[in-house]
Structures are given as C-alpha cells and as structure tokens.
C-alpha cells in the first residue's frame, strides 16, 4: 500500500472533526472521498499533509510513519496537497507559482515540468507572467493543480477541485484528472459533487460526521440507494 | 554647493538604504517591527573596530561584522519573536520584546566599551580626494557608495531573481501554502533575519568609518531614520525603501547645510507628515508595497 491510515482522529478545541478513520490507497488508484459540508474531509486531508496534528492514529506513507512530521517534510516526500480554496501565491507570477511547486520535487523525478503543465492547461501558458492573484477562480484552480503536479507527487490530495467553478471549467479540470489517471498518477479526490467524483474514481469512501460510513468500488457506490438519497439534490 | 550637498546626501542615503532594507525586509515578511535593529547596527561598527584594532584588515572586519550581526539578528528572532509568533498576536508583543533585546545588546556593548567613544585608527582608510565637474568625493565615500550599491543590487537579485528569493516571497505571500511546497517557513525566517542583520552590520561599519564616532547608542537615531524611510517608501517595499533612503539622505544633508542647526529633524518630520497626507501609503503607494507582501 502506498498510504495506510489507521484510526486517525483530529480534534479542534472541543470539536471532533475526524473520529477514527482508516483507509488505504494503492499505487495507481484514483480514490474519491465524498461527504457533506463539515463531514471532516478537509480535516482528514490536512492531517495527512501534516497541516493539522492528528490527535491519535497513524499515517503510513511508503512504509514510513508520517503523522508526526511537519507539512514541509511530508510534501518533500511526495505527498502533495492541492488545498481547498486554491491558496496560490497571489503576489507571484503564474510561472513562479509553478516553479515553487517544483521545489517540493527535490530529488524525485517529476513527470510534470512546465511544458507538460502548460500542455494540460494552455491558459496558464498565456498568462504565465501575470500575477496569480489576478487570475479568475477557475484559472487559479488550474494553477493550484499545476503547482501540485510540478511537485512530483507520489500521491496527490485534491481538495474540492470543482469548488465554485462554472460547469465548463469543471469539465475541463476533470478531463485533466482523467488524463492524469490514465498516466497512472495516484490521487485522493475530495469532492462534494459525488456523481462527478464517483464517475472518475476507482474506489470511494464516504464520510459523515468524522467517520467513514460507506466504502467500495465507485461504480457500486454510485448505485447505492443510501448514497443516491444523500445526493438526490445535486445530480447535475 | 547644492550639487555637492546632494552628492553627499546620496552617499549617506545609500548607507541608510542598507540599514532600512534590513528593517523593511523583516517587516515585509512577518509584519514585525524589529526595534533591536539599531543595536545590531551598533554591534556591526564595534566588531569591525575591534578587528581593525587587532591590526587586521578592514575587509576582514566587515566580514566579521556581517557574520556576527547576521547571527545576532537570528538570535533576536529566536529569543524575541519565534515563540511570540505562535500566539498569533505578535505585532504588539514584538515591539516590546525587541525594545528589550535592543537594550540588552546596548548595555552589553556599553559595558564592553566602558562607555567610550571609539574611532577607527587614522590609517584604516587612505585619505584621498577626487574632484570632477566641480564636485569633491573622497575614496571613503566612493567605498561607501560602492558597498551600498553592491549590497542593494545583490539583495534585489537575491529576492527577485533566485529560487531562494522566490521561496522568501512565497512565505511572505502565504505561509501555509508555502509549507505545502516543502518550504520550511521557520528556516526561511531565520535566513531573512540573517540577511537583515548582516545589512545592518555593514551599515554600522560604514557609519563608523564616515563619522568616526562609535559608541553604544549610535544606532538609536538610525532606527528613527529607518522608520521614516520605511514609512515614506511604503511599508515592506524594497524598492520604496531604497528610493526613500536616498531622498532622505539628500533632504538631511540639505537641511543641515542650509538651515539653522537643530531644525533638521523637525523639517524632516514635517516633510514626512506632508507626504503622508497626500500619499498615506508612502511615496510608492500600494503597488510597490504589495510587491513583497501578498495582497490577500
Ligand atoms: N480550524 C478549525 N477550527 C475549529 N473547527 C474546525 C476547523 N476546521 C474545521 N473545523 C470543524 O471541523 C468540522 C469538519 O470540517 P472540515 O473542513 O474538515 O469539513 P469538510 O468535510 O471539508 O467540509 P466542506 O465540504 O465544507 O469543505 C466542521 O465541523 C468544522 O466546523
Ligand atoms: Mg473541506
């Protein structure tokens, strides 16, 4: 297993955001993590990245326990997060943002260089000397993904890449994700849009109130009446 | 006469730039006013004086000042700011703790120097005067200009043209996002403090050479000047601080030369107030101020 999470818990002064989550991700898989607002998806991802400290449990990445490591040493190992809400370096140019991604690649050979990212998102090439903060929301999302790819990810954690994007842009971003999957990149995709996430992933976990309540192959999950019921409102 | 004063002003302005840049660099990246910066400058002058008084060459003294002041600045960060930053309420606390650090450093220097006013030995720097186009410039002044220009240029290249500078700007822009691209912000802060202290140290040596008056409190007025320069240039702006330092130097020499003594600081602060009324963000407004600090 590339990533093994066991009984992971995350607390914020009083709030138990993640309560004993266990999950596995094998090399080459695209795994979806779905759940409603506040289910604890971002907290789980942030604990994997070391951005928040896990209260208990273990995270094993490529055989090493990483739950006590700093976010910079975790990203240096190739566990790369593309954070929710984009978090690009707004006062730096588009190209500088991408090059900063490459600093996390360290010794690993990155499949993605500037040329490959620009192929994937041609608009970024057009805007490469523009400040990242002046990009549109969708373009910033592409930039955040591009930056993650430049980091030579062994495992890419994508936190709601479709958030706040127009449908056209969402399909553009997801087309890119399909391409990455075909290239064998291992991905954990966090999404509220369950249909979308289940349609591109191999397996999926569903979270509710800090716990994993469903898991299985994505196709099977997509037909599960419970899950359909949960997402009745948003079958776009 | 005016041209000569302007030239002299540019020369001291270059030294002010070195001092103010270190101050604004730290402010730009951490929103912290390091009020121990003047004391670090003082230490720079003393270290070089000591090395020279041992009979060693001045360049070695400058090198020693760079290293000692860089490390001292890192120590100030470690003692005064690093813990404080974790409380998320550092902007006020840092003012108090860095005043404290400045006092401690000054007292140590005062003790070690027995409150004496020192000067570099006469032969430290050859006295040579050049004239061109009716202007006089000494070899020492040329050296000061050279040092200042070289270091300011090096700082620009470092910050805007190297991957190291890109990392500094990334941490400045968004500390949390920087950790996701394998940057350790704490290490970056330490490096910035080293650079800041080293620049202050060199400024201290140059001031010590130019005004032959090295004493434990020599940094105090410079801290005040740095405030004016940094506010004038736009807080956190590197380009703004450089230009403001040169303007400040020229303003200062002109008022000293042509106005009754004692009015210098009054005039300078009046000018500052007037400028801030017209341009509250400093001469280099929002644009330049946002260049290092990200606007989120
Ligand atoms: N920094 C924080 N401090 C305190 N509570 C937090 C913090 N971050 C998240 N929480 C709480 O933890 C719970 C889980 O939040 P989390 O952001 O992990 O949910 P999520 O599944 O990512 O939601 P969304 O789909 O809206 O992004 C929520 O109740 C939230 O209020
Ligand atoms: Mg979330």
Coordinates of C-alpha atoms and ligand atoms in Angstrom, one line a residue:
Chain A
X1 CA 0.0 0.0 0.0
X2 CA 1.2 3.5 -0.8
X3 CA -0.8 5.0 2.0
X4 CA -2.3 3.4 5.1
X5 CA -4.4 5.4 7.5
X6 CA -5.3 3.7 10.8
X7 CA -7.8 5.1 13.4
X8 CA -7.0 8.6 12.6
X9 CA -8.6 11.3 14.8
X10 CA -8.5 15.1 14.5
X11 CA -9.8 17.4 17.2
X12 CA -10.1 21.2 17.2
X13 CA -10.6 22.5 20.7
X14 CA -13.7 20.6 21.6
X15 CA -14.8 19.6 18.1
X16 CA -14.1 16.1 16.9
X17 CA -13.7 16.6 13.2
X18 CA -12.3 13.1 12.4
X19 CA -13.2 10.1 14.5
X20 CA -11.1 7.0 13.9
X21 CA -10.8 6.9 10.2
X22 CA -9.0 4.1 8.5
X23 CA -8.3 3.9 4.7
X24 CA -5.9 2.6 2.2
X25 CA -4.7 3.8 -1.2
X26 CA -2.7 1.6 -3.5
X27 CA -0.3 2.8 -6.2
X28 CA -2.0 4.0 -9.3
X29 CA -5.5 4.2 -7.8
X30 CA -7.8 7.2 -8.0
X31 CA -9.8 7.2 -4.8
X32 CA -12.7 9.5 -4.1
X33 CA -13.6 10.9 -0.7
X34 CA -17.1 12.2 -0.6
X35 CA -19.4 13.7 2.1
X36 CA -21.5 16.7 3.1
X37 CA -20.2 20.0 4.3
X38 CA -18.4 19.7 7.6
X39 CA -18.1 15.9 7.3
X40 CA -14.4 16.2 8.1
X41 CA -12.9 15.7 4.6
X42 CA -10.5 18.6 4.7
X43 CA -9.6 17.9 8.2
X44 CA -8.6 14.4 7.2
X45 CA -6.6 15.6 4.3
X46 CA -4.9 18.2 6.4
X47 CA -3.9 15.6 8.9
X48 CA -2.4 13.5 6.1
X49 CA -0.4 16.6 5.0
X50 CA 0.7 17.5 8.5
X51 CA -1.1 20.8 8.3
X52 CA -3.1 19.8 11.4
X53 CA -1.8 17.4 14.0
X54 CA -3.7 14.1 14.4
X55 CA -4.8 13.6 17.9
X56 CA -4.3 9.8 17.5
X57 CA -3.8 7.1 14.9
X58 CA -1.2 6.5 12.3
X59 CA -0.5 7.5 8.8
X60 CA 2.0 5.3 6.9
X61 CA 3.2 6.6 3.6
X62 CA 5.6 4.4 1.5
X63 CA 6.3 2.4 4.7
X64 CA 7.2 5.4 6.9
X65 CA 5.0 6.8 9.7
X66 CA 4.4 10.4 8.9
X67 CA 1.8 11.6 11.3
X68 CA 4.3 13.5 13.5
X69 CA 6.1 15.1 10.6
X70 CA 5.9 18.7 9.5
X71 CA 4.0 19.6 6.4
X72 CA 7.2 20.6 4.6
X73 CA 8.8 17.3 5.2
X74 CA 5.7 15.4 4.2
X75 CA 5.4 17.4 0.9
X76 CA 9.1 16.8 0.3
X77 CA 8.3 13.1 0.4
X78 CA 5.8 13.5 -2.5
X79 CA 2.6 13.5 -0.6
X80 CA 1.2 16.7 -2.2
X81 CA -1.9 18.5 -1.3
X82 CA -3.8 20.8 -3.7
X83 CA -5.7 22.7 -1.0
X84 CA -9.3 23.8 -0.9
X85 CA -9.8 27.4 -1.9
X86 CA -6.8 27.3 -4.1
X87 CA -4.2 29.0 -1.9
X88 CA -2.0 30.2 -4.7
X89 CA 0.8 32.7 -4.1
X90 CA -1.1 35.7 -5.3
X91 CA 1.7 38.3 -5.4
X92 CA 3.9 36.0 -7.5
X93 CA 3.5 35.3 -11.2
X94 CA 1.8 32.2 -12.6
X95 CA 5.1 30.7 -13.7
X96 CA 6.8 31.4 -10.3
X97 CA 3.9 29.6 -8.6
X98 CA 4.6 26.6 -10.8
X99 CA 8.3 26.7 -10.2
X100 CA 7.6 26.8 -6.5
X101 CA 5.8 23.5 -6.9
X102 CA 9.0 22.1 -8.4
X103 CA 10.9 23.0 -5.2
X104 CA 8.9 20.2 -3.5
X105 CA 10.0 17.7 -6.1
X106 CA 13.5 17.7 -4.5
X107 CA 15.3 14.5 -5.8
X108 CA 12.2 12.8 -7.3
X109 CA 11.9 13.0 -11.0
X110 CA 8.7 14.9 -11.7
X111 CA 6.6 13.6 -14.5
X112 CA 5.3 17.1 -14.9
X113 CA 7.5 20.1 -15.9
X114 CA 6.4 23.5 -17.1
X115 CA 5.9 22.2 -20.6
X116 CA 3.6 19.4 -19.5
X117 CA 1.5 21.6 -17.2
X118 CA 1.2 24.2 -20.0
X119 CA 0.0 21.4 -22.3
X120 CA -2.6 20.4 -19.8
X121 CA -3.8 24.0 -19.1
X122 CA -2.9 26.2 -22.1
X123 CA -4.4 29.2 -20.5
X124 CA -1.7 29.2 -17.8
X125 CA 0.9 29.5 -20.5
X126 CA -0.8 32.5 -22.0
X127 CA -0.9 34.1 -18.5
X128 CA 2.4 32.9 -17.3
X129 CA 3.8 36.4 -16.4
X130 CA 0.6 37.6 -14.8
X131 CA 0.2 37.7 -11.0
X132 CA -1.6 34.7 -9.8
X133 CA -3.9 36.8 -7.7
X134 CA -5.3 38.4 -10.8
X135 CA -6.4 35.1 -12.4
X136 CA -10.0 34.1 -12.3
X137 CA -11.1 31.5 -9.8
X138 CA -11.1 28.7 -12.4
X139 CA -7.7 29.7 -13.6
X140 CA -6.4 29.8 -10.0
X141 CA -7.7 26.3 -9.5
X142 CA -5.8 25.1 -12.6
X143 CA -2.7 26.8 -11.3
X144 CA -3.1 25.1 -7.9
X145 CA -3.4 21.7 -9.6
X146 CA -0.5 22.6 -11.9
X147 CA 1.6 23.5 -9.0
X148 CA 0.8 20.2 -7.3
X149 CA 1.8 18.3 -10.4
X150 CA 5.1 20.1 -10.6
X151 CA 5.9 18.8 -7.1
X152 CA 6.4 15.3 -8.5
X153 CA 3.6 13.8 -6.5
X154 CA 3.7 10.2 -5.4
X155 CA 0.2 10.8 -4.1
X156 CA -1.9 13.8 -4.9
X157 CA -4.6 15.0 -2.5
X158 CA -7.1 17.2 -4.3
X159 CA -9.4 19.1 -2.0
X160 CA -12.6 20.1 -3.9
X161 CA -11.1 21.0 -7.3
X162 CA -14.5 21.8 -8.6
X163 CA -15.5 24.2 -5.8
X164 CA -17.0 27.4 -7.2
X165 CA -16.2 26.7 -10.8
X166 CA -18.5 27.1 -13.8
X167 CA -19.6 23.7 -15.3
X168 CA -17.4 24.2 -18.4
X169 CA -14.4 24.7 -16.2
X170 CA -15.3 21.8 -14.0
X171 CA -15.4 19.5 -17.0
X172 CA -12.1 20.9 -18.2
X173 CA -10.5 20.2 -14.8
X174 CA -12.0 16.8 -14.7
X175 CA -10.8 16.0 -18.2
X176 CA -7.4 16.8 -16.9
X177 CA -7.9 14.5 -13.9
X178 CA -8.9 11.6 -16.2
X179 CA -5.8 12.2 -18.2
X180 CA -3.7 12.0 -15.0
X181 CA -5.4 8.9 -14.0
X182 CA -4.6 7.3 -17.4
X183 CA -0.9 8.2 -16.7
X184 CA -1.0 6.2 -13.5
X185 CA -0.9 9.1 -11.0
X186 CA -2.2 8.1 -7.6
X187 CA -4.9 10.5 -6.4
X188 CA -7.2 11.1 -3.4
X189 CA -10.0 13.2 -4.7
X190 CA -12.2 15.1 -2.2
X191 CA -15.5 16.2 -3.7
X192 CA -18.9 17.2 -2.6
X193 CA -20.2 16.6 -6.1
X194 CA -20.5 12.8 -5.5
X195 CA -21.7 12.0 -9.0
X196 CA -18.7 13.6 -10.6
X197 CA -16.3 12.1 -8.1
X198 CA -17.7 8.6 -8.5
X199 CA -17.7 8.8 -12.2
X200 CA -13.9 9.3 -12.4
X201 CA -12.6 7.3 -9.5
X202 CA -11.8 3.6 -9.0
X203 CA -12.9 3.4 -5.3
X204 CA -14.6 5.7 -2.9
X205 CA -15.1 6.4 0.8
X206 CA -18.0 8.4 2.1
X207 CA -17.6 10.4 5.3
X208 CA -20.3 11.5 7.7
X209 CA -19.6 13.4 10.9
X210 CA -16.0 12.4 11.0
X211 CA -16.5 8.7 10.2
X212 CA -16.3 6.6 7.1
X213 CA -19.8 5.3 6.7
X214 CA -19.5 3.7 3.2
X215 CA -16.8 2.4 1.1
X216 CA -16.4 0.4 -2.1
X217 CA -15.8 0.4 -5.8
X218 CA -17.1 3.7 -7.2
X219 CA -19.5 2.1 -9.7
X220 CA -21.1 0.2 -6.9
X221 CA -21.2 3.2 -4.6
X222 CA -22.9 5.2 -7.4
X223 CA -25.8 2.7 -7.3
X224 CA -26.1 2.5 -3.5
X225 CA -29.6 3.8 -2.6
X226 CA -28.3 5.5 0.6
X227 CA -25.8 7.4 -1.4
X228 CA -28.2 8.3 -4.1
X229 CA -30.6 9.5 -1.4
X230 CA -27.9 11.7 0.1
X231 CA -27.2 13.3 -3.2
X232 CA -30.7 13.5 -4.6
X233 CA -30.5 17.2 -4.7
X234 CA -27.4 17.5 -6.8
X235 CA -27.4 15.0 -9.6
X236 CA -26.2 17.6 -12.0
Chain B
X1 CA 27.3 73.9 -3.4
X2 CA 23.8 72.4 -3.7
X3 CA 25.1 69.7 -6.1
X4 CA 27.8 68.9 -3.6
X5 CA 25.3 68.5 -0.8
X6 CA 23.1 66.4 -3.0
X7 CA 26.0 64.1 -3.7
X8 CA 26.9 63.9 0.0
X9 CA 23.2 63.2 0.7
X10 CA 23.1 60.3 -1.9
X11 CA 26.2 58.8 -0.2
X12 CA 24.7 58.7 3.3
X13 CA 21.4 57.8 1.7
X14 CA 23.0 54.6 0.4
X15 CA 24.0 53.7 3.9
X16 CA 20.6 54.4 5.2
X17 CA 19.2 52.2 2.5
X18 CA 21.3 49.3 3.8
X19 CA 20.0 49.8 7.3
X20 CA 16.4 50.4 6.3
X21 CA 16.2 47.5 3.9
X22 CA 17.0 45.0 6.6
X23 CA 14.3 46.6 8.7
X24 CA 11.7 46.6 6.0
X25 CA 12.6 43.0 4.9
X26 CA 11.7 41.7 8.3
X27 CA 8.6 43.8 8.4
X28 CA 7.6 42.7 4.9
X29 CA 7.8 39.0 5.8
X30 CA 6.5 38.9 9.3
X31 CA 4.7 42.3 10.0
X32 CA 7.2 42.6 12.9
X33 CA 8.9 45.9 13.8
X34 CA 12.4 44.8 15.0
X35 CA 13.4 47.6 17.3
X36 CA 16.6 45.8 18.1
X37 CA 17.8 46.6 14.6
X38 CA 19.6 49.7 15.7
X39 CA 21.5 47.8 18.4
X40 CA 22.6 45.2 15.8
X41 CA 23.9 48.1 13.6
X42 CA 25.9 49.3 16.6
X43 CA 27.4 45.9 17.1
X44 CA 28.5 45.9 13.4
X45 CA 30.5 49.0 14.0
X46 CA 32.1 47.7 17.2
X47 CA 33.0 44.3 15.7
X48 CA 34.8 45.9 12.8
X49 CA 36.5 48.4 15.1
X50 CA 37.8 45.5 17.2
X51 CA 39.1 43.5 14.3
X52 CA 40.9 46.6 12.9
X53 CA 42.3 47.4 16.3
X54 CA 43.8 44.0 16.4
X55 CA 45.8 45.1 13.3
X56 CA 43.7 43.0 10.8
X57 CA 42.5 44.4 7.5
X58 CA 39.2 46.4 7.3
X59 CA 37.7 43.9 4.9
X60 CA 38.1 41.2 7.4
X61 CA 36.4 43.4 9.9
X62 CA 33.4 43.9 7.6
X63 CA 33.2 40.2 7.0
X64 CA 33.2 39.6 10.8
X65 CA 30.5 42.2 11.2
X66 CA 28.4 40.5 8.6
X67 CA 28.7 37.2 10.3
X68 CA 28.3 38.4 13.9
X69 CA 25.3 40.7 13.1
X70 CA 23.6 38.1 11.0
X71 CA 23.8 35.6 13.8
X72 CA 22.8 38.1 16.4
X73 CA 19.8 39.0 14.4
X74 CA 18.9 35.3 14.2
X75 CA 19.3 35.1 17.9
X76 CA 16.9 38.1 18.4
X77 CA 14.4 36.3 16.2
X78 CA 14.8 33.1 18.2
X79 CA 14.5 34.8 21.6
X80 CA 12.0 37.6 20.9
X81 CA 9.8 36.5 18.1
X82 CA 9.7 32.8 17.3
X83 CA 7.6 31.9 20.3
X84 CA 5.6 35.0 20.1
X85 CA 4.6 34.3 16.6
X86 CA 2.9 31.1 17.6
X87 CA 0.4 33.1 19.7
X88 CA -0.8 35.0 16.5
X89 CA -0.6 38.2 18.5
X90 CA 3.0 39.2 17.8
X91 CA 2.6 42.6 16.3
X92 CA 2.4 44.4 19.6
X93 CA 4.4 42.0 21.7
X94 CA 7.3 42.0 19.3
X95 CA 7.7 45.8 19.8
X96 CA 8.1 45.3 23.5
X97 CA 10.4 42.3 23.3
X98 CA 12.6 43.8 20.6
X99 CA 13.0 47.0 22.6
X100 CA 14.1 44.8 25.4
X101 CA 16.6 42.9 23.2
X102 CA 17.9 46.2 21.9
X103 CA 18.5 47.5 25.5
X104 CA 20.3 44.3 26.5
X105 CA 22.6 44.4 23.5
X106 CA 23.3 48.1 24.0
X107 CA 24.1 47.5 27.7
X108 CA 26.5 44.7 26.8
X109 CA 28.2 46.9 24.3
X110 CA 28.3 49.8 26.8
X111 CA 30.0 47.6 29.4
X112 CA 32.4 46.1 27.0
X113 CA 33.4 49.5 25.7
X114 CA 33.3 51.2 29.1
X115 CA 31.0 53.8 27.5
X116 CA 33.9 55.2 25.4
X117 CA 33.5 56.8 22.1
X118 CA 35.8 54.9 19.7
X119 CA 37.1 55.7 16.3
X120 CA 38.8 53.7 13.6
X121 CA 42.6 54.3 13.6
X122 CA 43.5 57.1 11.2
X123 CA 45.3 54.8 8.7
X124 CA 42.3 52.4 8.4
X125 CA 41.2 54.1 5.2
X126 CA 43.6 56.1 3.0
X127 CA 42.5 59.7 2.7
X128 CA 42.2 60.6 -0.9
X129 CA 40.1 63.2 -2.5
X130 CA 38.9 63.2 -6.1
X131 CA 37.4 66.1 -8.0
X132 CA 35.3 66.0 -11.1
X133 CA 32.9 68.6 -12.5
X134 CA 33.5 70.7 -9.5
X135 CA 32.4 68.0 -7.1
X136 CA 34.6 66.5 -4.4
X137 CA 34.4 62.9 -3.4
X138 CA 36.7 61.0 -1.0
X139 CA 37.9 57.5 -1.5
X140 CA 35.9 56.5 1.6
X141 CA 32.8 58.0 0.1
X142 CA 33.4 56.0 -3.1
X143 CA 33.8 52.9 -1.0
X144 CA 30.5 53.6 0.9
X145 CA 28.7 54.1 -2.4
X146 CA 30.2 51.0 -3.8
X147 CA 29.3 48.9 -0.8
X148 CA 25.8 50.2 -0.7
X149 CA 25.2 49.8 -4.4
X150 CA 26.6 46.3 -4.5
X151 CA 24.6 45.1 -1.5
X152 CA 21.4 46.7 -2.6
X153 CA 21.8 45.2 -6.0
X154 CA 22.7 41.8 -4.6
X155 CA 19.6 41.9 -2.4
X156 CA 17.4 42.7 -5.4
X157 CA 18.8 39.8 -7.4
X158 CA 18.5 37.5 -4.4
X159 CA 14.9 38.4 -3.8
X160 CA 13.6 38.7 -7.3
X161 CA 15.8 36.6 -9.4
X162 CA 16.8 33.5 -7.5
X163 CA 14.8 30.4 -6.3
X164 CA 15.9 31.4 -2.7
X165 CA 14.2 34.7 -3.1
X166 CA 11.1 33.1 -4.7
X167 CA 10.8 31.0 -1.5
X168 CA 11.1 34.1 0.7
X169 CA 8.4 35.8 -1.4
X170 CA 6.2 32.6 -1.2
X171 CA 6.4 32.5 2.6
X172 CA 5.7 36.2 2.7
X173 CA 2.7 35.8 0.5
X174 CA 1.1 32.7 2.1
X175 CA 2.9 30.9 4.9
X176 CA 0.5 28.0 5.0
X177 CA 0.6 27.4 1.2
X178 CA 4.4 27.5 1.3
X179 CA 4.5 24.5 3.7
X180 CA 2.7 22.5 1.0
X181 CA 5.5 23.0 -1.5
X182 CA 8.1 21.7 1.0
X183 CA 9.2 25.1 2.3
X184 CA 10.1 25.3 6.0
X185 CA 8.9 28.8 6.9
X186 CA 10.9 28.9 10.1
X187 CA 14.2 28.2 8.2
X188 CA 13.2 30.9 5.7
X189 CA 12.6 33.4 8.6
X190 CA 16.0 32.6 10.1
X191 CA 17.7 33.3 6.7
X192 CA 15.8 36.6 6.3
X193 CA 16.9 37.7 9.8
X194 CA 20.5 36.8 8.9
X195 CA 20.4 38.9 5.8
X196 CA 18.7 41.8 7.7
X197 CA 21.3 41.7 10.5
X198 CA 24.2 41.5 8.0
X199 CA 22.9 44.6 6.2
X200 CA 22.6 46.5 9.4
X201 CA 26.1 45.4 10.4
X202 CA 27.7 46.7 7.2
X203 CA 25.8 49.9 7.6
X204 CA 27.2 50.2 11.1
X205 CA 30.8 49.8 9.8
X206 CA 30.3 52.4 7.1
X207 CA 28.8 54.9 9.5
X208 CA 31.6 54.2 12.0
X209 CA 34.1 54.9 9.2
X210 CA 32.4 58.0 8.0
X211 CA 31.6 59.8 11.3
X212 CA 34.4 58.3 13.5
X213 CA 32.1 58.1 16.4
X214 CA 31.5 54.6 17.5
X215 CA 29.5 54.4 20.8
X216 CA 26.9 52.1 22.3
X217 CA 23.9 54.3 21.5
X218 CA 24.9 55.2 17.9
X219 CA 22.1 53.1 16.5
X220 CA 19.3 55.0 18.1
X221 CA 18.9 57.9 15.6
X222 CA 19.3 55.4 12.7
X223 CA 16.3 53.4 14.0
X224 CA 14.3 56.6 13.9
X225 CA 15.6 57.3 10.3
X226 CA 14.7 53.8 9.3
X227 CA 11.1 54.3 10.5
X228 CA 10.8 57.5 8.4
X229 CA 12.4 55.8 5.4
X230 CA 10.2 52.7 5.6
X231 CA 7.0 54.6 6.0
X232 CA 8.0 57.0 3.2
X233 CA 8.8 54.1 0.9
X234 CA 5.7 52.1 1.7
X235 CA 5.9 49.5 4.4
X236 CA 7.5 46.3 3.3
X237 CA 8.5 47.7 -0.1
X238 CA 12.2 47.1 -1.0
X239 CA 12.2 49.5 -4.0
X240 CA 10.3 52.1 -2.0
X241 CA 12.8 51.9 0.9
X242 CA 15.8 52.2 -1.4
X243 CA 14.5 55.4 -3.1
X244 CA 13.2 56.8 0.2
X245 CA 16.6 56.3 1.8
X246 CA 18.3 58.2 -1.0
X247 CA 15.7 61.0 -0.8
X248 CA 16.0 61.1 3.0
X249 CA 19.8 61.3 2.9
X250 CA 19.6 64.3 0.5
X251 CA 16.9 66.0 2.5
X252 CA 19.0 65.6 5.6
X253 CA 22.3 67.0 4.2
X254 CA 20.4 69.9 2.5
X255 CA 18.7 70.9 5.8
X256 CA 21.9 70.6 7.7
X257 CA 23.8 72.7 5.2
X258 CA 21.3 75.5 4.7
X259 CA 19.1 75.7 7.8
X260 CA 19.8 76.6 11.4
X261 CA 21.1 73.6 13.3
X262 CA 18.6 71.8 15.4
X263 CA 15.9 72.2 12.8
X264 CA 16.9 69.1 10.8
X265 CA 14.7 66.5 12.4
X266 CA 11.8 68.9 12.6
X267 CA 11.9 69.7 8.9
X268 CA 12.3 66.1 8.0
X269 CA 9.3 65.0 10.1
X270 CA 7.2 67.9 8.7
X271 CA 8.1 66.7 5.2
X272 CA 7.1 63.2 6.2
X273 CA 3.7 64.4 7.5
X274 CA 3.0 66.4 4.4
X275 CA 3.9 63.5 2.2
X276 CA 1.7 61.1 4.2
X277 CA -1.2 63.5 3.9
X278 CA -1.0 63.3 0.2
X279 CA 0.1 59.7 -0.1
X280 CA -1.0 57.8 3.0
X281 CA 0.7 54.6 1.7
X282 CA 4.0 56.2 1.2
X283 CA 5.6 57.5 -1.9
X284 CA 5.4 54.1 -3.6
X285 CA 1.8 53.6 -2.7
X286 CA 0.0 50.3 -2.8
X287 CA 1.7 49.0 -5.9
X288 CA 5.2 48.8 -4.6
X289 CA 4.1 47.9 -1.0
X290 CA 2.3 44.9 -2.4
X291 CA 5.3 43.7 -4.3
X292 CA 6.8 41.7 -1.4
X293 CA 3.8 41.3 0.8
X294 CA 1.0 39.5 -0.9
X295 CA -2.4 41.1 -1.0
X296 CA -4.9 38.6 0.0
Ligands
LIG1 N1 -9.6 25.2 12.2 C1 -10.7 24.8 12.7 N2 -11.0 25.1 14.0 C2 -12.2 24.6 14.5 N3 -13.0 23.8 13.9 C3 -12.8 23.5 12.7 C4 -11.6 23.9 12.0 N4 -11.6 23.4 10.7 C5 -12.7 22.7 10.6 N5 -13.4 22.7 11.8 C6 -14.7 22.0 12.0 O1 -14.4 20.6 11.8 C7 -15.5 20.0 11.1 C8 -15.0 19.4 9.8 O2 -14.6 20.4 8.9 P1 -13.9 20.1 7.6 O3 -13.4 21.4 7.0 O4 -13.0 19.0 7.7 O5 -15.2 19.6 6.7 P2 -15.3 19.2 5.1 O6 -15.8 17.9 5.0 O7 -14.0 19.5 4.4 O8 -16.4 20.3 4.7 P3 -16.5 21.1 3.3 O9 -17.1 20.1 2.3 O10 -17.5 22.2 3.6 O11 -15.2 21.6 2.9 C9 -16.5 21.1 10.9 O12 -17.5 21.0 11.9 C10 -15.7 22.4 11.1 O13 -16.5 23.4 11.7
LIG2 MG1 -13.4 20.9 3.0

